[in-house]
């Protein structure tokens, strides 16, 4: 896959979404981390679902349904002129609908707009690049040592990282994740369906927070926890055989693969 233009690299935070139905969203926490080829995108509603819960096991059924409203994806980005296509390989929601494609306009180097490429004005988004995200940009594909079909991504841009790890169970096509949760046969099945982890945070130590500190996550109990030991640097990742990462880490850890 051809590398995206350098202007896309970094972490972008969405400030506005409008749709042709009249919907306007300025509160959802949305972070898009873009490397030369790989991307990850995390979208958490506000108020944050199940905030304060220490695990999926602690959540009530109502909280599990709230968590199912989250969104997030990871995969490969392709750019052709002003058209950007995000090829999703991991998706928090059931895979459905048209390809994820947007028409991008760089208003400034730090502010880009995204619109419906069909010209029908179905949606509009404003994105602002986070300060501190234009340093070293890198990305790794991940593979579960004990379950090679289970994939993940660990991406970094400047001061930030975004970790994406697939759930341990398959998610059949359906309208949305809430539908799966409501039709699940057990609480354990509900929890497994919500087991796709997307976690965003800081790479370096800040104040009382550890290095690799998670600030936002789709899985309860991750925030303020370290994704990796502080002794591991970005440079040392390339020398690692397997890493233990995530609240639902596979046995044997994650194997790092070329981007």
PDB file of C-alpha atoms in Angstrom:
ATOM      1  CA  UNK A   1       0.000   0.000   0.000  1.00  0.00           C
ATOM      2  CA  UNK A   2       1.326   3.448  -0.934  1.00  0.00           C
ATOM      3  CA  UNK A   3       2.098   5.728   2.005  1.00  0.00           C
ATOM      4  CA  UNK A   4      -0.376   8.535   2.660  1.00  0.00           C
ATOM      5  CA  UNK A   5       0.817  12.139   2.187  1.00  0.00           C
ATOM      6  CA  UNK A   6       2.838  13.467   5.118  1.00  0.00           C
ATOM      7  CA  UNK A   7       0.138  16.073   5.793  1.00  0.00           C
ATOM      8  CA  UNK A   8      -2.111  13.305   7.187  1.00  0.00           C
ATOM      9  CA  UNK A   9       0.337  11.984   9.782  1.00  0.00           C
ATOM     10  CA  UNK A  10      -0.390  12.462  13.485  1.00  0.00           C
ATOM     11  CA  UNK A  11      -3.415  12.389  15.775  1.00  0.00           C
ATOM     12  CA  UNK A  12      -6.568  14.197  14.728  1.00  0.00           C
ATOM     13  CA  UNK A  13      -9.380  15.070  17.141  1.00  0.00           C
ATOM     14  CA  UNK A  14     -12.858  15.647  15.781  1.00  0.00           C
ATOM     15  CA  UNK A  15     -14.581  18.842  16.921  1.00  0.00           C
ATOM     16  CA  UNK A  16     -17.769  18.698  14.847  1.00  0.00           C
ATOM     17  CA  UNK A  17     -20.068  16.263  13.057  1.00  0.00           C
ATOM     18  CA  UNK A  18     -23.191  17.378  11.212  1.00  0.00           C
ATOM     19  CA  UNK A  19     -25.509  15.233   9.070  1.00  0.00           C
ATOM     20  CA  UNK A  20     -28.252  15.914   6.552  1.00  0.00           C
ATOM     21  CA  UNK A  21     -30.803  14.671   9.117  1.00  0.00           C
ATOM     22  CA  UNK A  22     -30.038  17.682  11.318  1.00  0.00           C
ATOM     23  CA  UNK A  23     -27.835  15.816  13.804  1.00  0.00           C
ATOM     24  CA  UNK A  24     -25.002  17.886  15.303  1.00  0.00           C
ATOM     25  CA  UNK A  25     -22.323  16.382  17.567  1.00  0.00           C
ATOM     26  CA  UNK A  26     -19.610  18.375  19.326  1.00  0.00           C
ATOM     27  CA  UNK A  27     -19.181  16.183  22.426  1.00  0.00           C
ATOM     28  CA  UNK A  28     -18.259  12.640  21.331  1.00  0.00           C
ATOM     29  CA  UNK A  29     -14.577  11.939  22.042  1.00  0.00           C
ATOM     30  CA  UNK A  30     -13.086  11.046  18.664  1.00  0.00           C
ATOM     31  CA  UNK A  31      -9.376  10.433  18.020  1.00  0.00           C
ATOM     32  CA  UNK A  32      -7.912   9.319  14.675  1.00  0.00           C
ATOM     33  CA  UNK A  33      -4.246   8.291  14.643  1.00  0.00           C
ATOM     34  CA  UNK A  34      -2.702   8.078  11.192  1.00  0.00           C
ATOM     35  CA  UNK A  35       0.669   6.524  10.327  1.00  0.00           C
ATOM     36  CA  UNK A  36       2.217   6.175   6.869  1.00  0.00           C
ATOM     37  CA  UNK A  37      -0.183   3.315   6.022  1.00  0.00           C
ATOM     38  CA  UNK A  38      -2.093   2.226   9.146  1.00  0.00           C
ATOM     39  CA  UNK A  39      -4.805   4.011  11.109  1.00  0.00           C
ATOM     40  CA  UNK A  40      -6.915   3.572  14.224  1.00  0.00           C
ATOM     41  CA  UNK A  41      -9.994   5.563  15.225  1.00  0.00           C
ATOM     42  CA  UNK A  42     -11.691   5.666  18.644  1.00  0.00           C
ATOM     43  CA  UNK A  43     -15.158   7.186  19.281  1.00  0.00           C
ATOM     44  CA  UNK A  44     -16.590   7.350  22.809  1.00  0.00           C
ATOM     45  CA  UNK A  45     -19.916   9.060  23.637  1.00  0.00           C
ATOM     46  CA  UNK A  46     -20.179  11.602  26.440  1.00  0.00           C
ATOM     47  CA  UNK A  47     -21.176  10.909  29.204  1.00  0.00           C
ATOM     48  CA  UNK A  48     -18.639   8.073  29.009  1.00  0.00           C
ATOM     49  CA  UNK A  49     -20.439   4.690  29.162  1.00  0.00           C
ATOM     50  CA  UNK A  50     -19.895   2.679  32.370  1.00  0.00           C
ATOM     51  CA  UNK A  51     -17.517   5.329  33.708  1.00  0.00           C
ATOM     52  CA  UNK A  52     -16.197   4.225  37.100  1.00  0.00           C
ATOM     53  CA  UNK A  53     -16.656   0.499  36.451  1.00  0.00           C
ATOM     54  CA  UNK A  54     -13.450  -1.457  36.904  1.00  0.00           C
ATOM     55  CA  UNK A  55     -14.205  -4.193  34.369  1.00  0.00           C
ATOM     56  CA  UNK A  56     -16.808  -5.548  31.975  1.00  0.00           C
ATOM     57  CA  UNK A  57     -17.717  -8.065  34.674  1.00  0.00           C
ATOM     58  CA  UNK A  58     -18.781  -5.232  37.000  1.00  0.00           C
ATOM     59  CA  UNK A  59     -21.144  -3.677  34.450  1.00  0.00           C
ATOM     60  CA  UNK A  60     -24.909  -3.979  34.617  1.00  0.00           C
ATOM     61  CA  UNK A  61     -26.837  -4.980  31.502  1.00  0.00           C
ATOM     62  CA  UNK A  62     -27.813  -1.339  31.008  1.00  0.00           C
ATOM     63  CA  UNK A  63     -24.148  -0.326  31.140  1.00  0.00           C
ATOM     64  CA  UNK A  64     -23.248  -3.051  28.636  1.00  0.00           C
ATOM     65  CA  UNK A  65     -25.876  -1.636  26.277  1.00  0.00           C
ATOM     66  CA  UNK A  66     -24.363   1.825  26.732  1.00  0.00           C
ATOM     67  CA  UNK A  67     -20.894   0.488  25.928  1.00  0.00           C
ATOM     68  CA  UNK A  68     -22.306  -1.025  22.730  1.00  0.00           C
ATOM     69  CA  UNK A  69     -22.941   2.512  21.430  1.00  0.00           C
ATOM     70  CA  UNK A  70     -19.200   3.137  21.135  1.00  0.00           C
ATOM     71  CA  UNK A  71     -17.409   3.032  17.802  1.00  0.00           C
ATOM     72  CA  UNK A  72     -13.878   2.384  16.658  1.00  0.00           C
ATOM     73  CA  UNK A  73     -11.923   0.794  13.863  1.00  0.00           C
ATOM     74  CA  UNK A  74      -8.411   0.140  12.599  1.00  0.00           C
ATOM     75  CA  UNK A  75      -6.816  -0.856   9.335  1.00  0.00           C
ATOM     76  CA  UNK A  76      -5.187   0.656   6.259  1.00  0.00           C
ATOM     77  CA  UNK A  77      -5.641   4.152   4.812  1.00  0.00           C
ATOM     78  CA  UNK A  78      -5.537   4.928   1.094  1.00  0.00           C
ATOM     79  CA  UNK A  79      -5.406   8.482  -0.296  1.00  0.00           C
ATOM     80  CA  UNK A  80      -6.046   9.440  -3.924  1.00  0.00           C
ATOM     81  CA  UNK A  81      -6.006  13.192  -4.602  1.00  0.00           C
ATOM     82  CA  UNK A  82      -8.485  14.616  -2.055  1.00  0.00           C
ATOM     83  CA  UNK A  83     -10.315  11.309  -1.440  1.00  0.00           C
ATOM     84  CA  UNK A  84      -9.402   9.302   1.653  1.00  0.00           C
ATOM     85  CA  UNK A  85     -10.505   5.678   2.111  1.00  0.00           C
ATOM     86  CA  UNK A  86     -10.208   3.870   5.425  1.00  0.00           C
ATOM     87  CA  UNK A  87     -10.122   0.095   4.875  1.00  0.00           C
ATOM     88  CA  UNK A  88     -11.362  -1.288   8.196  1.00  0.00           C
ATOM     89  CA  UNK A  89      -9.793  -4.555   9.317  1.00  0.00           C
ATOM     90  CA  UNK A  90     -11.062  -4.263  12.898  1.00  0.00           C
ATOM     91  CA  UNK A  91     -14.441  -2.731  13.728  1.00  0.00           C
ATOM     92  CA  UNK A  92     -16.095  -2.299  17.119  1.00  0.00           C
ATOM     93  CA  UNK A  93     -19.499  -2.389  15.432  1.00  0.00           C
ATOM     94  CA  UNK A  94     -20.692  -5.120  13.030  1.00  0.00           C
ATOM     95  CA  UNK A  95     -19.244  -4.565   9.579  1.00  0.00           C
ATOM     96  CA  UNK A  96     -21.960  -3.192   7.330  1.00  0.00           C
ATOM     97  CA  UNK A  97     -22.802  -0.355   5.012  1.00  0.00           C
ATOM     98  CA  UNK A  98     -20.773   1.393   2.314  1.00  0.00           C
ATOM     99  CA  UNK A  99     -16.977   1.837   2.380  1.00  0.00           C
ATOM    100  CA  UNK A 100     -15.583   4.493   4.723  1.00  0.00           C
ATOM    101  CA  UNK A 101     -14.637   7.251   2.277  1.00  0.00           C
ATOM    102  CA  UNK A 102     -14.311  11.006   2.742  1.00  0.00           C
ATOM    103  CA  UNK A 103     -13.408  14.072   0.698  1.00  0.00           C
ATOM    104  CA  UNK A 104     -10.683  15.917   2.592  1.00  0.00           C
ATOM    105  CA  UNK A 105      -9.855  19.629   2.454  1.00  0.00           C
ATOM    106  CA  UNK A 106      -6.873  20.959   4.396  1.00  0.00           C
ATOM    107  CA  UNK A 107      -7.993  24.415   5.531  1.00  0.00           C
ATOM    108  CA  UNK A 108      -4.622  24.742   7.281  1.00  0.00           C
ATOM    109  CA  UNK A 109      -1.880  22.230   8.019  1.00  0.00           C
ATOM    110  CA  UNK A 110      -3.545  21.572  11.400  1.00  0.00           C
ATOM    111  CA  UNK A 111      -7.235  21.710  10.405  1.00  0.00           C
ATOM    112  CA  UNK A 112      -8.891  19.439   7.860  1.00  0.00           C
ATOM    113  CA  UNK A 113     -12.541  19.036   6.901  1.00  0.00           C
ATOM    114  CA  UNK A 114     -14.175  15.813   5.749  1.00  0.00           C
ATOM    115  CA  UNK A 115     -17.300  15.694   3.602  1.00  0.00           C
ATOM    116  CA  UNK A 116     -19.441  13.213   1.748  1.00  0.00           C
ATOM    117  CA  UNK A 117     -17.515  12.438  -1.470  1.00  0.00           C
ATOM    118  CA  UNK A 118     -20.757  11.870  -3.398  1.00  0.00           C
ATOM    119  CA  UNK A 119     -21.563  15.583  -3.187  1.00  0.00           C
ATOM    120  CA  UNK A 120     -24.908  14.857  -1.511  1.00  0.00           C
ATOM    121  CA  UNK A 121     -23.807  16.562   1.734  1.00  0.00           C
ATOM    122  CA  UNK A 122     -24.868  13.636   3.918  1.00  0.00           C
ATOM    123  CA  UNK A 123     -22.307  14.562   6.562  1.00  0.00           C
ATOM    124  CA  UNK A 124     -19.527  17.013   7.476  1.00  0.00           C
ATOM    125  CA  UNK A 125     -16.693  16.628  10.002  1.00  0.00           C
ATOM    126  CA  UNK A 126     -14.042  19.019  11.339  1.00  0.00           C
ATOM    127  CA  UNK A 127     -10.692  17.579  12.445  1.00  0.00           C
ATOM    128  CA  UNK A 128      -7.850  19.313  14.297  1.00  0.00           C
ATOM    129  CA  UNK A 129      -4.372  17.830  14.678  1.00  0.00           C
ATOM    130  CA  UNK A 130      -3.304  17.432  18.310  1.00  0.00           C
ATOM    131  CA  UNK A 131      -0.260  19.361  19.401  1.00  0.00           C
ATOM    132  CA  UNK A 132       2.571  16.957  20.137  1.00  0.00           C
ATOM    133  CA  UNK A 133       1.506  14.387  17.529  1.00  0.00           C
ATOM    134  CA  UNK A 134       3.815  15.400  14.677  1.00  0.00           C
ATOM    135  CA  UNK A 135       7.007  13.758  15.939  1.00  0.00           C
ATOM    136  CA  UNK A 136       8.028  10.167  15.225  1.00  0.00           C
ATOM    137  CA  UNK A 137       5.185   8.221  13.594  1.00  0.00           C
ATOM    138  CA  UNK A 138       5.206   4.418  13.663  1.00  0.00           C
ATOM    139  CA  UNK A 139       2.903   1.420  13.508  1.00  0.00           C
ATOM    140  CA  UNK A 140       2.851  -2.318  14.153  1.00  0.00           C
ATOM    141  CA  UNK A 141       0.392  -5.016  13.238  1.00  0.00           C
ATOM    142  CA  UNK A 142      -0.226  -7.505  16.044  1.00  0.00           C
ATOM    143  CA  UNK A 143      -1.055 -11.207  16.067  1.00  0.00           C
ATOM    144  CA  UNK A 144      -2.143 -13.216  19.121  1.00  0.00           C
ATOM    145  CA  UNK A 145       0.473 -15.889  19.839  1.00  0.00           C
ATOM    146  CA  UNK A 146      -2.144 -18.464  20.877  1.00  0.00           C
ATOM    147  CA  UNK A 147      -4.794 -17.450  18.321  1.00  0.00           C
ATOM    148  CA  UNK A 148      -3.161 -16.183  15.083  1.00  0.00           C
ATOM    149  CA  UNK A 149      -6.532 -15.254  13.599  1.00  0.00           C
ATOM    150  CA  UNK A 150      -6.942 -12.623  16.334  1.00  0.00           C
ATOM    151  CA  UNK A 151      -5.370  -9.378  15.118  1.00  0.00           C
ATOM    152  CA  UNK A 152      -4.436  -6.022  16.537  1.00  0.00           C
ATOM    153  CA  UNK A 153      -2.569  -2.776  15.964  1.00  0.00           C
ATOM    154  CA  UNK A 154      -0.236  -0.629  18.046  1.00  0.00           C
ATOM    155  CA  UNK A 155       0.288   2.806  16.513  1.00  0.00           C
ATOM    156  CA  UNK A 156       2.145   5.889  17.670  1.00  0.00           C
ATOM    157  CA  UNK A 157       2.473   9.531  16.654  1.00  0.00           C
ATOM    158  CA  UNK A 158       4.640  11.928  18.618  1.00  0.00           C
ATOM    159  CA  UNK A 159       3.538  11.780  22.256  1.00  0.00           C
ATOM    160  CA  UNK A 160       0.516   9.532  21.643  1.00  0.00           C
ATOM    161  CA  UNK A 161      -0.366   5.880  21.053  1.00  0.00           C
ATOM    162  CA  UNK A 162      -3.513   4.038  20.011  1.00  0.00           C
ATOM    163  CA  UNK A 163      -3.868   0.316  20.705  1.00  0.00           C
ATOM    164  CA  UNK A 164      -6.505  -1.776  18.933  1.00  0.00           C
ATOM    165  CA  UNK A 165      -7.081  -5.452  19.738  1.00  0.00           C
ATOM    166  CA  UNK A 166      -9.801  -7.609  18.235  1.00  0.00           C
ATOM    167  CA  UNK A 167     -12.354  -9.447  20.372  1.00  0.00           C
ATOM    168  CA  UNK A 168     -11.858 -13.164  20.992  1.00  0.00           C
ATOM    169  CA  UNK A 169     -15.152 -14.118  19.336  1.00  0.00           C
ATOM    170  CA  UNK A 170     -16.545 -13.515  15.867  1.00  0.00           C
ATOM    171  CA  UNK A 171     -19.113 -10.748  15.433  1.00  0.00           C
ATOM    172  CA  UNK A 172     -21.670 -11.836  12.806  1.00  0.00           C
ATOM    173  CA  UNK A 173     -23.267  -9.178  10.581  1.00  0.00           C
ATOM    174  CA  UNK A 174     -26.131  -7.345  12.237  1.00  0.00           C
ATOM    175  CA  UNK A 175     -27.548  -3.847  12.302  1.00  0.00           C
ATOM    176  CA  UNK A 176     -25.524  -2.759  15.326  1.00  0.00           C
ATOM    177  CA  UNK A 177     -23.715  -4.082  18.396  1.00  0.00           C
ATOM    178  CA  UNK A 178     -26.623  -3.298  20.708  1.00  0.00           C
ATOM    179  CA  UNK A 179     -28.740  -5.801  18.777  1.00  0.00           C
ATOM    180  CA  UNK A 180     -26.132  -8.488  19.497  1.00  0.00           C
ATOM    181  CA  UNK A 181     -26.056  -7.582  23.197  1.00  0.00           C
ATOM    182  CA  UNK A 182     -29.844  -7.769  23.519  1.00  0.00           C
ATOM    183  CA  UNK A 183     -30.014 -11.174  21.801  1.00  0.00           C
ATOM    184  CA  UNK A 184     -26.996 -12.719  23.572  1.00  0.00           C
ATOM    185  CA  UNK A 185     -27.729 -15.917  25.510  1.00  0.00           C
ATOM    186  CA  UNK A 186     -25.654 -15.035  28.579  1.00  0.00           C
ATOM    187  CA  UNK A 187     -23.865 -12.191  30.352  1.00  0.00           C
ATOM    188  CA  UNK A 188     -20.574 -13.878  29.496  1.00  0.00           C
ATOM    189  CA  UNK A 189     -21.454 -13.756  25.798  1.00  0.00           C
ATOM    190  CA  UNK A 190     -22.383 -10.075  26.111  1.00  0.00           C
ATOM    191  CA  UNK A 191     -19.020  -9.328  27.708  1.00  0.00           C
ATOM    192  CA  UNK A 192     -17.143 -11.247  25.001  1.00  0.00           C
ATOM    193  CA  UNK A 193     -18.910  -9.278  22.269  1.00  0.00           C
ATOM    194  CA  UNK A 194     -17.714  -6.047  23.908  1.00  0.00           C
ATOM    195  CA  UNK A 195     -14.137  -7.302  24.123  1.00  0.00           C
ATOM    196  CA  UNK A 196     -12.661  -5.307  21.248  1.00  0.00           C
ATOM    197  CA  UNK A 197     -10.273  -2.913  22.978  1.00  0.00           C
ATOM    198  CA  UNK A 198      -9.313   0.456  21.581  1.00  0.00           C
ATOM    199  CA  UNK A 199      -7.186   2.480  24.008  1.00  0.00           C
ATOM    200  CA  UNK A 200      -5.658   5.921  23.453  1.00  0.00           C
ATOM    201  CA  UNK A 201      -3.057   7.593  25.624  1.00  0.00           C
ATOM    202  CA  UNK A 202       0.352   9.153  26.258  1.00  0.00           C
ATOM    203  CA  UNK A 203       3.637   7.380  25.559  1.00  0.00           C
ATOM    204  CA  UNK A 204       5.843   9.280  28.009  1.00  0.00           C
ATOM    205  CA  UNK A 205       5.417   9.672  31.762  1.00  0.00           C
ATOM    206  CA  UNK A 206       3.452  12.778  32.751  1.00  0.00           C
ATOM    207  CA  UNK A 207       3.342  13.867  36.399  1.00  0.00           C
ATOM    208  CA  UNK A 208       1.920  11.060  38.518  1.00  0.00           C
ATOM    209  CA  UNK A 209       0.761   9.115  35.473  1.00  0.00           C
ATOM    210  CA  UNK A 210       2.979   6.275  34.204  1.00  0.00           C
ATOM    211  CA  UNK A 211       4.447   5.971  30.731  1.00  0.00           C
ATOM    212  CA  UNK A 212       2.052   4.358  28.229  1.00  0.00           C
ATOM    213  CA  UNK A 213      -0.856   5.703  30.297  1.00  0.00           C
ATOM    214  CA  UNK A 214      -4.316   5.087  28.823  1.00  0.00           C
ATOM    215  CA  UNK A 215      -6.570   8.158  28.876  1.00  0.00           C
ATOM    216  CA  UNK A 216      -9.563   6.849  26.870  1.00  0.00           C
ATOM    217  CA  UNK A 217     -10.709   3.282  26.177  1.00  0.00           C
ATOM    218  CA  UNK A 218     -13.661   1.232  24.965  1.00  0.00           C
ATOM    219  CA  UNK A 219     -13.142  -1.235  27.841  1.00  0.00           C
ATOM    220  CA  UNK A 220     -13.950  -0.233  31.458  1.00  0.00           C
ATOM    221  CA  UNK A 221     -11.059  -0.374  33.889  1.00  0.00           C
ATOM    222  CA  UNK A 222      -8.346   0.637  31.408  1.00  0.00           C
ATOM    223  CA  UNK A 223      -8.183   4.398  31.981  1.00  0.00           C
ATOM    224  CA  UNK A 224      -5.188   5.560  34.046  1.00  0.00           C
ATOM    225  CA  UNK A 225      -3.588   2.119  33.632  1.00  0.00           C
ATOM    226  CA  UNK A 226      -0.341   1.520  31.725  1.00  0.00           C
ATOM    227  CA  UNK A 227      -0.598  -0.372  28.444  1.00  0.00           C
ATOM    228  CA  UNK A 228       3.072  -1.395  28.669  1.00  0.00           C
ATOM    229  CA  UNK A 229       5.790  -1.318  31.344  1.00  0.00           C
ATOM    230  CA  UNK A 230       7.514   2.062  31.553  1.00  0.00           C
ATOM    231  CA  UNK A 231      10.839   0.338  30.838  1.00  0.00           C
ATOM    232  CA  UNK A 232       9.770  -0.358  27.242  1.00  0.00           C
ATOM    233  CA  UNK A 233      10.600   2.403  24.774  1.00  0.00           C
ATOM    234  CA  UNK A 234       9.334   2.829  21.235  1.00  0.00           C
ATOM    235  CA  UNK A 235      12.743   1.727  19.938  1.00  0.00           C
ATOM    236  CA  UNK A 236      12.647  -1.445  22.053  1.00  0.00           C
ATOM    237  CA  UNK A 237       9.301  -2.503  20.581  1.00  0.00           C
ATOM    238  CA  UNK A 238      11.069  -3.634  17.412  1.00  0.00           C
ATOM    239  CA  UNK A 239      13.248  -6.000  19.451  1.00  0.00           C
ATOM    240  CA  UNK A 240      10.349  -7.572  21.346  1.00  0.00           C
ATOM    241  CA  UNK A 241       9.333 -11.143  20.551  1.00  0.00           C
ATOM    242  CA  UNK A 242       5.946 -10.957  22.279  1.00  0.00           C
ATOM    243  CA  UNK A 243       4.297  -8.315  24.440  1.00  0.00           C
ATOM    244  CA  UNK A 244       1.584  -8.504  27.063  1.00  0.00           C
ATOM    245  CA  UNK A 245      -0.820  -5.691  26.262  1.00  0.00           C
ATOM    246  CA  UNK A 246      -4.438  -4.990  26.962  1.00  0.00           C
ATOM    247  CA  UNK A 247      -6.990  -6.001  29.531  1.00  0.00           C
ATOM    248  CA  UNK A 248      -7.921  -9.063  27.413  1.00  0.00           C
ATOM    249  CA  UNK A 249      -4.368 -10.058  26.474  1.00  0.00           C
ATOM    250  CA  UNK A 250      -4.009 -13.441  24.735  1.00  0.00           C
ATOM    251  CA  UNK A 251      -2.002 -16.212  26.368  1.00  0.00           C
ATOM    252  CA  UNK A 252       1.563 -15.825  25.183  1.00  0.00           C
ATOM    253  CA  UNK A 253       1.011 -12.156  24.406  1.00  0.00           C
ATOM    254  CA  UNK A 254       0.998 -10.277  21.121  1.00  0.00           C
ATOM    255  CA  UNK A 255       3.503 -10.907  18.341  1.00  0.00           C
ATOM    256  CA  UNK A 256       4.630  -7.786  16.465  1.00  0.00           C
ATOM    257  CA  UNK A 257       4.398  -7.993  12.673  1.00  0.00           C
ATOM    258  CA  UNK A 258       5.640  -5.632   9.947  1.00  0.00           C
ATOM    259  CA  UNK A 259       3.261  -2.783   9.151  1.00  0.00           C
TER     260      UNK A 259
END
